[in-house]
Every structure is written in C-alpha cells, then in structure tokens.
DNA sequence: CGAGAATGACATGTCGACACTTTCCAGATT
DNA sequence: AATCTGGAAAGTGTCGACATGTCATTCTCG
C-alpha cells in the first residue's frame, strides 16, 4: 500500500487525484472505441451530452433537438447528428425517423436484465483474470483500489464512481480477452447511469470498498470460484441498491 | 379512406421456403436494432455492404471510399457516412480520422476470444430458456429446426446459414432477457462472417443438424446443465472448424 | 544516384441550404 | 362546445460545396 494520509489532506488529495473530468472523458472515449486522435468536434458533443445523461442532468424523455444542440456547440448539425447516432447505438438516446431524438428510458425489468448479464460476464472475467494475470497485474489493480479507498474516505461520489469504472475496466483488461472487454464496454455504457445512481446512495461507498478488497484477496489466492462469486455479488449488490431506492423505470 | 388494396391474389407463397435475401435482410436489421419504418436509404447501404462483407465478397483491407459508394447508390455522401459509422460500431469497418474506411480484419486470437465469449453467453441463454420457455415456445424452436433440416438436405449453405441465425435468435428470444439478446446480437454480427465460413466447409451441415437436435431434446427434458453444455459445444465446434480450415487472421 | 521537400490529386470533415415530414394552433364546421 | 380542417412553424433527411488533412508523385539538393 501507499503511505497513509498523515500529510495535509488537501495537498495530498490534489497530488494523488487526477482530474475527474479528464478521467471520465478518457473512460468514455475508450469505451466508445474512439481513436485518441479523433476529430474532437464530435467527441466533445458525445462527452458533454453523454456525461449529462449519466450524471442525471438530462433525464429520460428530454428532447435532444439537433438544431439547438448545434447552436449550443457552435457547429453545424452534421457533427451533432453523428454524435447522437453514436449515443443511440450505446442506448443513451432514442431516435425515430423524422422525430426528435430523446434521452432513452429504462424499465425496471430491463435494468434487472442488464445487471444479471453483467454479473454473469464478470464471473467470466474473474475466471480469466485468475488464469491470465501476473502478480504485477494485480499490483496495478491494487493501485486503483487504493485510489478508490481515498475517494471513499473523502465521500467524493463522482470521483469514486469514475475510479470504480477504471477499476472494472482494468480488471476486464487483465482478462486478456478483447472481445469480452468490448462486450462489457457496450453493456457498461448503458449501465453507467444506473451505477452512478447506485453509488450515490448513502453508505454505499464503504461496503463497495470492502467488496473490492475481498475480490483482490481472492485474486491473490488464485481462487477462481471465490473471485467469480465476489465479482458477481459486487454487481448484484448494485442492483439491490437500485431496487431498494425510489427508482422507477421510465417508459421505454 | 380505406383500402383499395384487397386484391389478395396468390399471396399464399412458398411458405416452406422464404426468400433468403429477405431473411438475411430482416435478421440484419433486427440485429442492428433498426426501426422497421426507418429511412430506407441508409438501411439499403448497410445491408448491401454488410452482406457483402459477411458473405466474403468484400475482404478485409478493402477500401470503402465514400465518394465511390455514394455514386454506386446514387446518393450523396451523407447517408453513406452514416451507414459506414453503423457498420464500424458493429466491427465490420475500421475508420480512422481522415483515412479511407476499410473492411475490418480479424486476428485468429480475436476470433478465438469471440467464440469463447459467445459460448459462455449461450450457456446463460440455455439456462434462461430452460427456466422461462413454455412447451409452445419449444415448438416454435422445433419449427425452425425443421427448416434447418430441409436446408441441410438440399445442401443449401446460404439458406442453412441464415436459418441458423434465425434459430439462434429465436433461442435467445426465448431467454426473455432483452439485454442478453442485444449483447448476443452485437457479438453475433461480428461473427457472422466466421459462421458463414465455418458452415461452408463440407460435411458441416449434417453434424450441425444433429447438434441442434440434441439441444432441443435437452430443452424438452428441462435439463439446464446438459442444454448449456450442448449449446456451448455447438458454438465451439464452429471455432474448431475454423481453426482446422485454412483461415489465417488478417491484420487488425 | 538517393533522400528529403514541395506539390498536386484525392478523400474526408464540416457547413449552410432545401425539401419533406411531423406537430401544433387557429379558424371553420356541425 | 367539441370536432374537424387547413396551414404555418419547427425539425429532420439529404444534398452539393468548401476547407482541411493525407497520400503519392515529382523535383531539388547533397
């Protein structure tokens, strides 16, 4: 582990903590499978609209008028259209022909389905990680875990959230199966809204950190079955939280 | 107000043998999550280019010049661009900024990854089917299976191929988990090229029919474990075929 | 004679404009 | 008063054109 936080809190935090905006931006682009050197115009729009949806500033059913968006971003409608199409493919936006695009809704049963599939897939990830990851790989995972702990200590939900995304993606990367990563990405994107909501509920961060700890220990012990079980239960706990919350699915 | 189109003539067409082109078209659009009533322009391009890639007329590395395509389809570049972006999202096309789009390649290890994930997911499908499908549902599955048998008897690879797609999709539908279906769709699209190749090899159709038979019997017996095993082995048999063939991955 | 720079052709990214579809509102009709 | 109808307003789908970036060839210079 790294040194404890006996230094001045504010300074240590700023030094150890990369910019959230940059982090979220990078994770989003990676998940969208976008080349780093891409045309920034479309990417800007995707990121702005996408994070607005994920973090709840845009709600299901909200209109996404392409003319207005183009005014907002000082571009023509072409890049806006492309961005909306990409967001549609990821399930953030619904587009019907000749109708205004809207922020997509999610029914509760859809949400449950998504979590089940995700849990199932993460069991596979865990099996692969145990089979393929070196000790150094696990060190990398633990480093992310340390930052997770920090964020939890500060009760910084947004930071925790995006670092958590990083953790899960690192884990998936260790599985050495690009297809698995890609599938999880496309699924994960759809779920980002929910995961954000789930982590926003009080007391959730502490238990989440604990779960991650146990998961890493299982990896260290090379116990595939245990790791898979923890991994799946970590996902399903998110679902339980949402089910208990006041979440109501919003019409598809 | 109402219809003058009741000239219902010989609409009782070849119910036994639906048009392959229509079948492939429908399956593709469904997998792409496209509304039925969509703008046909973009869809036409997607279907033409997509099936050309799947059935091997377009090979990895081939250029997909948007100007030339727009001439070919007698449209402007805008719909072509949109179609190519969709195909990119599904892994058929690679687009780098300011470079000509190309038909995407597949390395052997990627192919193996894809089959492994697909096999794993179909185990989940089988579990869900056993849990959720009624006897009538299984009847529907068996009906598709009958058509599969027919196609195999005729040694009609293309028909068998697309009917097989229908079978797998029906099965996934019975799992009653829309997310699972969607994930499988996006993965399945990427694999269509390979599955087509795999089934093209001699002697493959007969064994495939046999496998499907056993799978259905397991469903009838409500034996989830057995069904999952058959389902996975059905997928992996496709991989084995490809590995044994002269397939060489073409540069990513 | 060969390597690097300039140049031109070509393809993509973006733009503003136009036609068509949908939506909404006001006036006419029953 | 409620409903139907007509048409304007708003928004999308498509287009042709321009600007920018990339590639290939040629030209220059060591």
Coordinates of C-alpha atoms (C1' of nucleotides) in Angstrom, one line a residue:
Chain A
X1 CA 0.0 0.0 0.0
X2 CA 1.0 3.6 -0.3
X3 CA 1.7 6.0 2.5
X4 CA -1.3 6.9 4.7
X5 CA -2.8 10.3 4.7
X6 CA -0.8 11.8 7.5
X7 CA 0.2 14.7 5.3
X8 CA -2.0 17.7 4.9
X9 CA -5.3 16.5 3.5
X10 CA -5.9 19.0 0.8
X11 CA -2.4 18.8 -0.7
X12 CA -2.2 15.1 -0.7
X13 CA -5.6 14.8 -2.3
X14 CA -4.8 17.1 -5.1
X15 CA -1.5 15.4 -5.8
X16 CA -2.8 11.9 -5.8
X17 CA -6.1 12.6 -7.5
X18 CA -6.2 13.1 -11.3
X19 CA -8.8 15.4 -12.7
X20 CA -12.2 13.7 -12.7
X21 CA -13.3 15.4 -15.8
X22 CA -10.3 14.1 -17.7
X23 CA -10.8 10.6 -16.2
X24 CA -14.5 10.4 -17.2
X25 CA -13.6 11.8 -20.6
X26 CA -11.0 9.2 -21.1
X27 CA -13.1 6.3 -19.9
X28 CA -16.0 7.3 -22.1
X29 CA -13.9 7.6 -25.2
X30 CA -12.2 4.3 -24.5
X31 CA -15.5 2.5 -24.1
X32 CA -16.8 4.1 -27.2
X33 CA -13.8 2.7 -29.0
X34 CA -12.8 6.1 -30.3
X35 CA -9.3 6.7 -31.7
X36 CA -7.4 9.1 -29.5
X37 CA -6.5 11.4 -32.3
X38 CA -10.1 11.7 -33.4
X39 CA -12.0 14.7 -34.6
X40 CA -12.5 16.5 -31.4
X41 CA -15.8 18.1 -32.5
X42 CA -17.9 15.0 -32.5
X43 CA -16.2 13.8 -29.4
X44 CA -16.8 17.0 -27.5
X45 CA -20.5 16.6 -28.1
X46 CA -20.6 13.0 -27.2
X47 CA -18.8 13.6 -24.0
X48 CA -21.0 16.6 -22.9
X49 CA -24.3 15.0 -23.7
X50 CA -23.2 11.6 -22.5
X51 CA -22.0 12.7 -19.1
X52 CA -25.0 14.9 -18.7
X53 CA -27.2 11.8 -19.2
X54 CA -25.0 9.6 -17.0
X55 CA -24.9 12.0 -14.1
X56 CA -28.6 12.8 -14.4
X57 CA -28.7 16.3 -15.7
X58 CA -30.5 15.1 -18.7
X59 CA -33.5 12.9 -17.9
X60 CA -35.3 10.2 -19.9
X61 CA -37.7 11.7 -22.3
X62 CA -35.8 15.0 -22.6
X63 CA -35.7 16.3 -26.2
X64 CA -32.4 16.5 -28.0
X65 CA -33.1 18.9 -30.7
X66 CA -30.3 18.8 -33.2
X67 CA -30.7 22.5 -34.2
X68 CA -30.5 23.7 -30.6
X69 CA -27.5 21.5 -29.9
X70 CA -25.7 22.7 -32.9
X71 CA -26.3 26.3 -31.7
X72 CA -25.0 25.3 -28.3
X73 CA -21.8 23.9 -29.6
X74 CA -21.4 26.5 -32.4
X75 CA -21.2 23.9 -35.1
X76 CA -23.5 22.7 -37.9
X77 CA -25.9 19.9 -37.4
X78 CA -23.7 17.3 -39.1
X79 CA -21.4 16.6 -36.1
X80 CA -24.4 16.7 -33.8
X81 CA -26.1 14.1 -35.8
X82 CA -23.1 11.9 -35.8
X83 CA -22.8 12.2 -32.0
X84 CA -26.4 11.4 -31.5
X85 CA -26.2 8.4 -33.7
X86 CA -23.3 7.1 -31.6
X87 CA -25.1 7.7 -28.4
X88 CA -28.1 5.9 -29.9
X89 CA -26.0 2.9 -30.6
X90 CA -25.0 2.9 -27.0
X91 CA -28.5 3.1 -25.8
X92 CA -28.4 6.6 -24.4
X93 CA -30.6 8.1 -27.0
X94 CA -33.7 7.0 -28.9
X95 CA -34.1 8.1 -32.5
X96 CA -37.2 7.5 -34.6
X97 CA -37.3 8.6 -38.2
X98 CA -38.4 12.2 -38.6
X99 CA -38.9 12.6 -34.8
X100 CA -36.9 14.5 -32.4
X101 CA -34.2 12.3 -30.6
X102 CA -34.9 11.8 -26.9
X103 CA -33.0 10.6 -24.0
X104 CA -33.7 6.9 -23.7
X105 CA -35.7 5.5 -20.8
X106 CA -35.1 2.3 -18.9
X107 CA -37.7 -0.1 -17.5
X108 CA -37.1 -1.8 -14.2
X109 CA -37.1 -5.3 -15.9
X110 CA -34.5 -4.1 -18.4
X111 CA -32.4 -2.9 -15.6
X112 CA -32.6 -6.2 -13.9
X113 CA -31.7 -8.0 -17.1
X114 CA -28.7 -5.8 -17.6
X115 CA -27.4 -6.4 -14.1
X116 CA -27.8 -10.1 -14.5
X117 CA -25.9 -10.3 -17.7
X118 CA -23.2 -8.1 -16.3
X119 CA -22.8 -10.2 -13.3
X120 CA -22.6 -13.3 -15.4
X121 CA -20.0 -11.7 -17.6
X122 CA -17.9 -10.6 -14.7
X123 CA -17.8 -14.2 -13.5
X124 CA -16.1 -15.0 -16.7
X125 CA -13.8 -12.0 -16.2
X126 CA -12.8 -13.3 -12.9
X127 CA -12.0 -16.8 -14.2
X128 CA -9.9 -15.2 -16.9
X129 CA -8.1 -12.9 -14.5
X130 CA -7.1 -15.8 -12.3
X131 CA -5.9 -17.7 -15.3
X132 CA -4.0 -14.9 -17.0
X133 CA -3.0 -12.1 -14.6
X134 CA 0.5 -11.8 -13.2
X135 CA 1.3 -10.6 -9.8
X136 CA 2.3 -7.3 -11.3
X137 CA -1.0 -7.0 -13.0
X138 CA -2.7 -7.5 -9.6
X139 CA -0.4 -4.7 -8.2
X140 CA -1.9 -2.4 -10.8
X141 CA -5.3 -3.4 -9.8
X142 CA -4.5 -2.7 -6.2
X143 CA -3.2 0.7 -7.1
X144 CA -6.5 1.7 -8.5
X145 CA -8.1 0.1 -5.4
X146 CA -6.0 2.5 -3.2
X147 CA -7.4 5.5 -5.1
X148 CA -10.9 4.0 -4.7
X149 CA -10.3 3.9 -0.9
X150 CA -9.1 7.6 -1.0
X151 CA -12.2 8.7 -2.8
X152 CA -14.4 6.8 -0.4
X153 CA -12.7 8.4 2.6
X154 CA -13.5 11.8 1.1
X155 CA -17.0 10.8 0.4
X156 CA -16.5 12.1 -3.2
X157 CA -19.1 10.2 -5.1
X158 CA -18.2 11.4 -8.6
X159 CA -14.6 10.6 -8.1
X160 CA -15.4 7.2 -6.6
X161 CA -17.7 6.5 -9.5
X162 CA -15.2 7.1 -12.2
X163 CA -12.4 5.5 -10.4
X164 CA -14.7 2.5 -10.0
X165 CA -15.2 2.4 -13.7
X166 CA -11.5 2.5 -14.1
X167 CA -11.2 -0.5 -11.7
X168 CA -13.7 -2.6 -13.5
X169 CA -12.1 -1.8 -16.9
X170 CA -8.6 -2.6 -15.6
X171 CA -9.9 -5.8 -14.3
X172 CA -11.5 -6.6 -17.7
X173 CA -8.3 -5.7 -19.4
X174 CA -6.4 -8.2 -17.3
X175 CA -8.7 -10.9 -18.6
X176 CA -6.8 -10.7 -21.9
X177 CA -9.9 -11.1 -24.0
X178 CA -10.6 -8.1 -26.2
X179 CA -14.0 -9.3 -27.1
X180 CA -15.0 -9.7 -23.6
X181 CA -13.8 -6.2 -22.9
X182 CA -15.7 -4.8 -25.8
X183 CA -18.9 -6.6 -24.8
X184 CA -18.6 -5.3 -21.3
X185 CA -17.9 -1.8 -22.5
X186 CA -21.0 -1.7 -24.6
X187 CA -23.1 -3.0 -21.8
X188 CA -21.3 -0.9 -19.2
X189 CA -22.0 2.3 -21.0
X190 CA -25.7 1.6 -20.9
X191 CA -25.4 1.0 -17.2
X192 CA -23.3 3.9 -16.2
X193 CA -26.4 5.9 -15.4
X194 CA -27.5 3.3 -13.0
X195 CA -24.2 2.7 -11.4
X196 CA -23.9 6.4 -10.8
X197 CA -27.3 6.4 -9.2
X198 CA -26.5 3.3 -7.2
X199 CA -23.3 4.7 -5.7
X200 CA -25.0 8.0 -4.9
X201 CA -26.9 6.4 -2.1
X202 CA -25.5 6.9 1.4
X203 CA -23.3 4.2 3.0
X204 CA -22.8 2.5 -0.4
X205 CA -19.1 3.5 -0.8
X206 CA -17.9 1.8 2.4
X207 CA -19.4 -1.6 1.6
X208 CA -18.2 -1.2 -2.0
X209 CA -14.6 -0.7 -0.9
X210 CA -14.9 -3.8 1.3
X211 CA -16.1 -5.9 -1.6
X212 CA -13.3 -4.8 -3.8
X213 CA -10.8 -5.7 -1.1
X214 CA -12.2 -9.2 -0.8
X215 CA -12.1 -9.6 -4.6
X216 CA -8.5 -8.7 -4.8
X217 CA -7.6 -11.1 -2.0
X218 CA -9.3 -13.9 -3.9
X219 CA -7.3 -13.0 -7.0
X220 CA -4.1 -13.1 -4.9
X221 CA -5.1 -16.6 -3.7
X222 CA -5.8 -17.6 -7.3
X223 CA -9.2 -18.8 -6.1
X224 CA -11.3 -18.5 -9.3
X225 CA -14.5 -19.7 -7.9
X226 CA -14.4 -17.4 -4.9
X227 CA -13.4 -14.4 -7.1
X228 CA -16.2 -15.1 -9.5
X229 CA -18.7 -15.2 -6.7
X230 CA -17.4 -12.0 -5.2
X231 CA -17.4 -10.3 -8.6
X232 CA -20.9 -11.3 -9.3
X233 CA -22.2 -10.4 -5.9
X234 CA -20.5 -7.0 -6.2
X235 CA -22.5 -6.3 -9.3
X236 CA -25.8 -7.7 -7.9
X237 CA -25.4 -5.6 -4.8
X238 CA -25.6 -2.5 -7.1
X239 CA -28.9 -3.9 -8.4
X240 CA -30.3 -4.5 -4.9
X241 CA -29.5 -0.9 -4.0
X242 CA -31.4 0.4 -7.0
X243 CA -34.3 -1.9 -6.3
X244 CA -34.5 -0.6 -2.8
X245 CA -34.2 3.0 -3.9
X246 CA -37.1 5.0 -5.2
X247 CA -36.1 4.1 -8.8
X248 CA -39.0 3.7 -11.1
X249 CA -38.4 2.7 -14.6
X250 CA -39.2 5.4 -17.1
X251 CA -41.2 4.4 -20.1
X252 CA -39.2 3.0 -22.9
Chain B
X1 CA -60.4 6.4 -46.5
X2 CA -59.8 2.6 -46.5
X3 CA -58.0 0.2 -48.7
X4 CA -58.5 -0.5 -52.3
X5 CA -55.6 -3.0 -52.0
X6 CA -57.7 -6.0 -51.2
X7 CA -56.8 -7.7 -54.5
X8 CA -55.5 -10.5 -52.4
X9 CA -54.3 -12.8 -55.1
X10 CA -51.7 -15.6 -54.9
X11 CA -50.2 -14.4 -51.7
X12 CA -50.0 -18.0 -50.4
X13 CA -46.4 -18.0 -51.5
X14 CA -43.8 -20.6 -50.8
X15 CA -44.3 -20.8 -47.1
X16 CA -41.9 -23.7 -46.9
X17 CA -39.0 -21.6 -48.4
X18 CA -39.0 -18.0 -47.5
X19 CA -36.7 -15.8 -49.6
X20 CA -33.2 -15.9 -48.4
X21 CA -32.5 -12.3 -49.3
X22 CA -35.5 -11.2 -47.3
X23 CA -34.5 -13.4 -44.4
X24 CA -30.9 -12.1 -44.3
X25 CA -32.2 -8.6 -44.6
X26 CA -34.6 -8.9 -41.7
X27 CA -32.1 -10.6 -39.5
X28 CA -29.5 -7.9 -40.2
X29 CA -31.8 -5.1 -39.5
X30 CA -33.2 -6.7 -36.3
X31 CA -29.7 -7.2 -35.0
X32 CA -28.8 -3.6 -35.8
X33 CA -31.8 -2.6 -33.7
X34 CA -33.2 -0.6 -36.6
X35 CA -36.8 0.5 -36.6
X36 CA -38.8 -1.2 -39.3
X37 CA -40.1 2.1 -40.7
X38 CA -36.7 3.6 -41.0
X39 CA -35.2 5.7 -43.7
X40 CA -34.6 3.1 -46.3
X41 CA -31.6 4.9 -47.9
X42 CA -29.2 4.2 -45.1
X43 CA -30.6 0.8 -44.5
X44 CA -30.1 -0.2 -48.1
X45 CA -26.4 0.7 -47.9
X46 CA -25.9 -1.1 -44.6
X47 CA -27.5 -4.2 -46.0
X48 CA -25.6 -4.3 -49.3
X49 CA -22.2 -3.5 -47.8
X50 CA -22.9 -5.7 -44.7
X51 CA -23.9 -8.8 -46.5
X52 CA -21.1 -8.3 -49.0
X53 CA -18.7 -8.4 -46.1
X54 CA -20.4 -11.3 -44.4
X55 CA -20.5 -13.5 -47.4
X56 CA -17.0 -12.7 -48.4
X57 CA -17.4 -10.6 -51.5
X58 CA -15.6 -7.7 -49.7
X59 CA -12.4 -8.8 -48.0
X60 CA -10.5 -7.3 -45.0
X61 CA -8.5 -4.4 -46.1
X62 CA -10.7 -3.4 -49.0
X63 CA -11.2 0.3 -49.3
X64 CA -14.7 1.7 -48.7
X65 CA -14.4 5.1 -50.5
X66 CA -17.4 7.1 -49.5
X67 CA -17.4 9.0 -52.8
X68 CA -17.5 5.9 -54.8
X69 CA -20.1 4.3 -52.7
X70 CA -22.3 7.4 -53.0
X71 CA -22.0 7.1 -56.8
X72 CA -22.9 3.5 -56.6
X73 CA -26.0 4.1 -54.6
X74 CA -26.9 7.4 -56.4
X75 CA -27.0 9.4 -53.2
X76 CA -24.9 12.0 -51.5
X77 CA -22.1 11.1 -49.1
X78 CA -24.2 11.8 -46.0
X79 CA -26.2 8.5 -45.9
X80 CA -23.1 6.6 -46.9
X81 CA -21.2 8.1 -43.9
X82 CA -24.0 7.2 -41.6
X83 CA -24.1 3.6 -42.8
X84 CA -20.3 3.2 -42.5
X85 CA -20.4 4.6 -39.0
X86 CA -23.0 2.0 -38.1
X87 CA -21.0 -0.8 -39.6
X88 CA -18.0 0.5 -37.8
X89 CA -19.8 0.3 -34.5
X90 CA -20.5 -3.4 -35.3
X91 CA -16.9 -4.2 -36.1
X92 CA -17.3 -4.6 -39.8
X93 CA -15.5 -1.5 -40.8
X94 CA -12.5 0.4 -39.5
X95 CA -12.5 4.1 -39.6
X96 CA -9.5 6.3 -38.7
X97 CA -9.8 10.1 -38.9
X98 CA -9.1 11.4 -42.4
X99 CA -8.3 8.0 -43.7
X100 CA -10.3 5.9 -46.0
X101 CA -12.6 3.4 -44.2
X102 CA -11.6 -0.2 -44.7
X103 CA -13.2 -3.6 -44.2
X104 CA -12.0 -4.7 -40.8
X105 CA -9.7 -7.6 -40.3
X106 CA -9.7 -10.3 -37.7
X107 CA -6.8 -11.9 -36.0
X108 CA -7.0 -15.6 -35.0
X109 CA -6.8 -14.8 -31.3
X110 CA -9.6 -12.3 -31.6
X111 CA -11.7 -15.0 -33.3
X112 CA -11.0 -17.4 -30.5
X113 CA -11.9 -14.8 -28.0
X114 CA -15.2 -14.1 -29.7
X115 CA -16.2 -17.8 -29.8
X116 CA -15.3 -18.2 -26.2
X117 CA -17.5 -15.3 -25.1
X118 CA -20.3 -16.4 -27.4
X119 CA -20.2 -20.0 -26.0
X120 CA -20.2 -18.6 -22.5
X121 CA -23.2 -16.4 -23.2
X122 CA -25.1 -19.2 -24.8
X123 CA -24.7 -21.2 -21.7
X124 CA -26.6 -18.4 -20.0
X125 CA -29.2 -18.5 -22.7
X126 CA -29.7 -22.2 -22.2
X127 CA -30.2 -21.8 -18.5
X128 CA -32.7 -19.0 -19.1
X129 CA -34.6 -21.0 -21.8
X130 CA -35.0 -23.9 -19.5
X131 CA -36.3 -21.6 -16.8
X132 CA -38.6 -19.5 -18.9
X133 CA -39.7 -21.2 -22.1
X134 CA -43.1 -22.9 -22.5
X135 CA -43.7 -26.0 -24.5
X136 CA -45.2 -23.9 -27.2
X137 CA -42.0 -21.8 -27.3
X138 CA -40.1 -25.0 -27.8
X139 CA -42.5 -25.9 -30.6
X140 CA -41.6 -22.7 -32.4
X141 CA -37.9 -23.6 -32.0
X142 CA -38.5 -27.0 -33.4
X143 CA -40.3 -25.5 -36.4
X144 CA -37.2 -23.5 -37.3
X145 CA -35.2 -26.7 -36.7
X146 CA -37.3 -28.4 -39.3
X147 CA -36.4 -25.8 -41.9
X148 CA -32.8 -26.2 -40.9
X149 CA -33.1 -29.9 -41.7
X150 CA -34.6 -29.1 -45.0
X151 CA -31.8 -26.7 -45.9
X152 CA -29.2 -29.3 -44.9
X153 CA -30.9 -31.9 -47.1
X154 CA -30.6 -29.6 -50.0
X155 CA -27.0 -28.7 -49.1
X156 CA -28.0 -25.1 -49.5
X157 CA -25.3 -23.4 -47.4
X158 CA -26.7 -19.8 -47.6
X159 CA -30.2 -20.9 -46.7
X160 CA -28.9 -23.0 -43.8
X161 CA -26.7 -20.2 -42.6
X162 CA -29.5 -17.6 -42.4
X163 CA -31.9 -20.1 -41.0
X164 CA -29.3 -21.0 -38.4
X165 CA -29.1 -17.3 -37.5
X166 CA -32.9 -17.4 -37.1
X167 CA -32.6 -20.4 -34.8
X168 CA -30.1 -18.9 -32.5
X169 CA -32.0 -15.6 -32.4
X170 CA -35.3 -17.4 -31.6
X171 CA -33.5 -19.3 -28.8
X172 CA -32.1 -16.0 -27.5
X173 CA -35.6 -14.5 -27.6
X174 CA -37.0 -17.3 -25.5
X175 CA -34.5 -16.5 -22.8
X176 CA -36.7 -13.5 -22.1
X177 CA -33.8 -11.2 -21.4
X178 CA -33.6 -8.3 -23.8
X179 CA -30.2 -7.3 -22.7
X180 CA -28.8 -10.7 -23.3
X181 CA -30.3 -10.7 -26.8
X182 CA -28.8 -7.3 -27.5
X183 CA -25.4 -8.3 -26.4
X184 CA -25.5 -11.5 -28.4
X185 CA -26.7 -9.6 -31.4
X186 CA -23.8 -7.2 -31.3
X187 CA -21.4 -10.0 -30.8
X188 CA -23.2 -12.2 -33.4
X189 CA -23.0 -9.6 -36.1
X190 CA -19.2 -9.5 -35.8
X191 CA -19.2 -13.3 -36.0
X192 CA -21.5 -13.7 -39.0
X193 CA -18.6 -13.7 -41.4
X194 CA -16.9 -16.5 -39.5
X195 CA -20.1 -18.5 -39.0
X196 CA -20.7 -18.3 -42.7
X197 CA -17.2 -19.5 -43.4
X198 CA -17.5 -22.3 -40.9
X199 CA -20.7 -23.7 -42.3
X200 CA -19.3 -23.5 -45.8
X201 CA -16.9 -26.4 -45.1
X202 CA -18.1 -29.8 -46.4
X203 CA -19.9 -32.1 -44.0
X204 CA -20.5 -29.4 -41.5
X205 CA -24.3 -29.2 -42.1
X206 CA -25.1 -32.7 -41.1
X207 CA -23.2 -32.6 -37.7
X208 CA -24.8 -29.2 -37.1
X209 CA -28.3 -30.5 -37.5
X210 CA -27.5 -33.4 -35.1
X211 CA -26.3 -30.9 -32.5
X212 CA -29.4 -28.8 -32.8
X213 CA -31.5 -32.0 -32.3
X214 CA -29.8 -32.9 -29.1
X215 CA -30.1 -29.4 -27.8
X216 CA -33.8 -29.3 -28.3
X217 CA -34.2 -32.7 -26.6
X218 CA -32.3 -31.3 -23.6
X219 CA -34.7 -28.4 -23.6
X220 CA -37.7 -30.7 -23.7
X221 CA -36.2 -32.6 -20.7
X222 CA -35.7 -29.4 -18.9
X223 CA -32.1 -30.3 -18.3
X224 CA -30.4 -27.0 -18.0
X225 CA -26.8 -28.3 -17.4
X226 CA -27.0 -30.6 -20.4
X227 CA -28.5 -28.0 -22.6
X228 CA -25.9 -25.5 -21.6
X229 CA -23.2 -28.0 -22.4
X230 CA -24.6 -28.8 -25.8
X231 CA -25.1 -25.1 -26.6
X232 CA -21.6 -24.2 -25.8
X233 CA -20.1 -27.2 -27.6
X234 CA -22.2 -26.2 -30.6
X235 CA -20.5 -22.9 -30.7
X236 CA -17.1 -24.2 -30.0
X237 CA -17.4 -26.7 -32.8
X238 CA -17.7 -23.8 -35.2
X239 CA -14.4 -22.5 -33.8
X240 CA -12.7 -25.9 -34.2
X241 CA -13.8 -26.0 -37.8
X242 CA -12.3 -22.6 -38.5
X243 CA -9.1 -23.4 -36.7
X244 CA -8.8 -26.5 -38.9
X245 CA -9.5 -24.7 -42.0
X246 CA -7.0 -22.6 -43.9
X247 CA -8.2 -19.5 -42.1
X248 CA -5.4 -17.1 -41.3
X249 CA -6.2 -13.9 -39.4
X250 CA -5.9 -10.8 -41.5
X251 CA -4.0 -7.9 -39.9
X252 CA -6.1 -5.9 -37.5
Chain C
dC1 C1' 22.2 8.3 -57.6
dG2 C1' 19.4 8.5 -53.5
dA3 C1' 16.9 11.0 -49.7
dG4 C1' 14.1 14.6 -48.3
dA5 C1' 10.9 18.6 -49.5
dA6 C1' 7.4 20.7 -52.3
dT7 C1' 3.3 20.0 -54.9
dG8 C1' -0.8 18.3 -56.6
dA9 C1' -4.7 15.0 -56.5
dC10 C1' -7.8 12.8 -53.7
dA11 C1' -10.7 11.8 -49.6
dT12 C1' -12.6 13.1 -45.6
dG13 C1' -14.8 16.6 -42.1
dT14 C1' -17.8 20.3 -41.9
dC15 C1' -21.0 23.6 -43.4
dG16 C1' -25.3 26.1 -44.9
dA17 C1' -29.4 25.3 -47.7
dC18 C1' -33.5 22.9 -49.4
dA19 C1' -37.4 19.6 -49.4
dC20 C1' -40.2 16.7 -46.9
dT21 C1' -42.5 15.2 -42.7
dT22 C1' -44.4 15.9 -38.3
dT23 C1' -46.5 18.9 -34.9
dC24 C1' -49.3 22.3 -33.3
dC25 C1' -52.5 26.0 -33.4
dA26 C1' -56.3 28.7 -35.1
dG27 C1' -60.3 29.1 -37.6
dA28 C1' -64.3 26.9 -39.7
dT29 C1' -67.9 23.4 -39.3
dT30 C1' -71.6 20.7 -37.2
Chain D
dA1 C1' -68.9 23.5 -27.3
dA2 C1' -66.5 19.9 -29.4
dT3 C1' -64.5 18.3 -33.5
dC4 C1' -62.5 18.7 -38.0
dT5 C1' -59.5 21.0 -41.2
dG6 C1' -56.1 23.8 -43.1
dG7 C1' -51.7 25.7 -42.9
dA8 C1' -47.8 27.7 -40.7
dA9 C1' -43.9 26.6 -37.7
dA10 C1' -40.4 23.5 -36.4
dG11 C1' -37.2 19.7 -37.2
dT12 C1' -35.3 16.0 -39.7
dG13 C1' -33.1 13.8 -44.0
dT14 C1' -30.5 14.8 -47.8
dC15 C1' -27.6 17.4 -50.8
dG16 C1' -23.7 19.9 -53.1
dA17 C1' -19.8 22.7 -51.9
dC18 C1' -15.9 24.2 -49.4
dA19 C1' -11.9 23.6 -46.1
dT20 C1' -8.7 20.7 -44.2
dG21 C1' -5.9 16.7 -43.8
dT22 C1' -3.4 12.7 -46.2
dC23 C1' -1.0 10.3 -49.7
dA24 C1' 1.8 9.8 -53.9
dT25 C1' 4.5 11.7 -57.2
dT26 C1' 7.9 14.6 -58.7
dC27 C1' 11.6 17.8 -58.1
dT28 C1' 15.6 19.5 -55.9
dC29 C1' 19.8 19.1 -53.5
dG30 C1' 23.6 16.8 -51.3

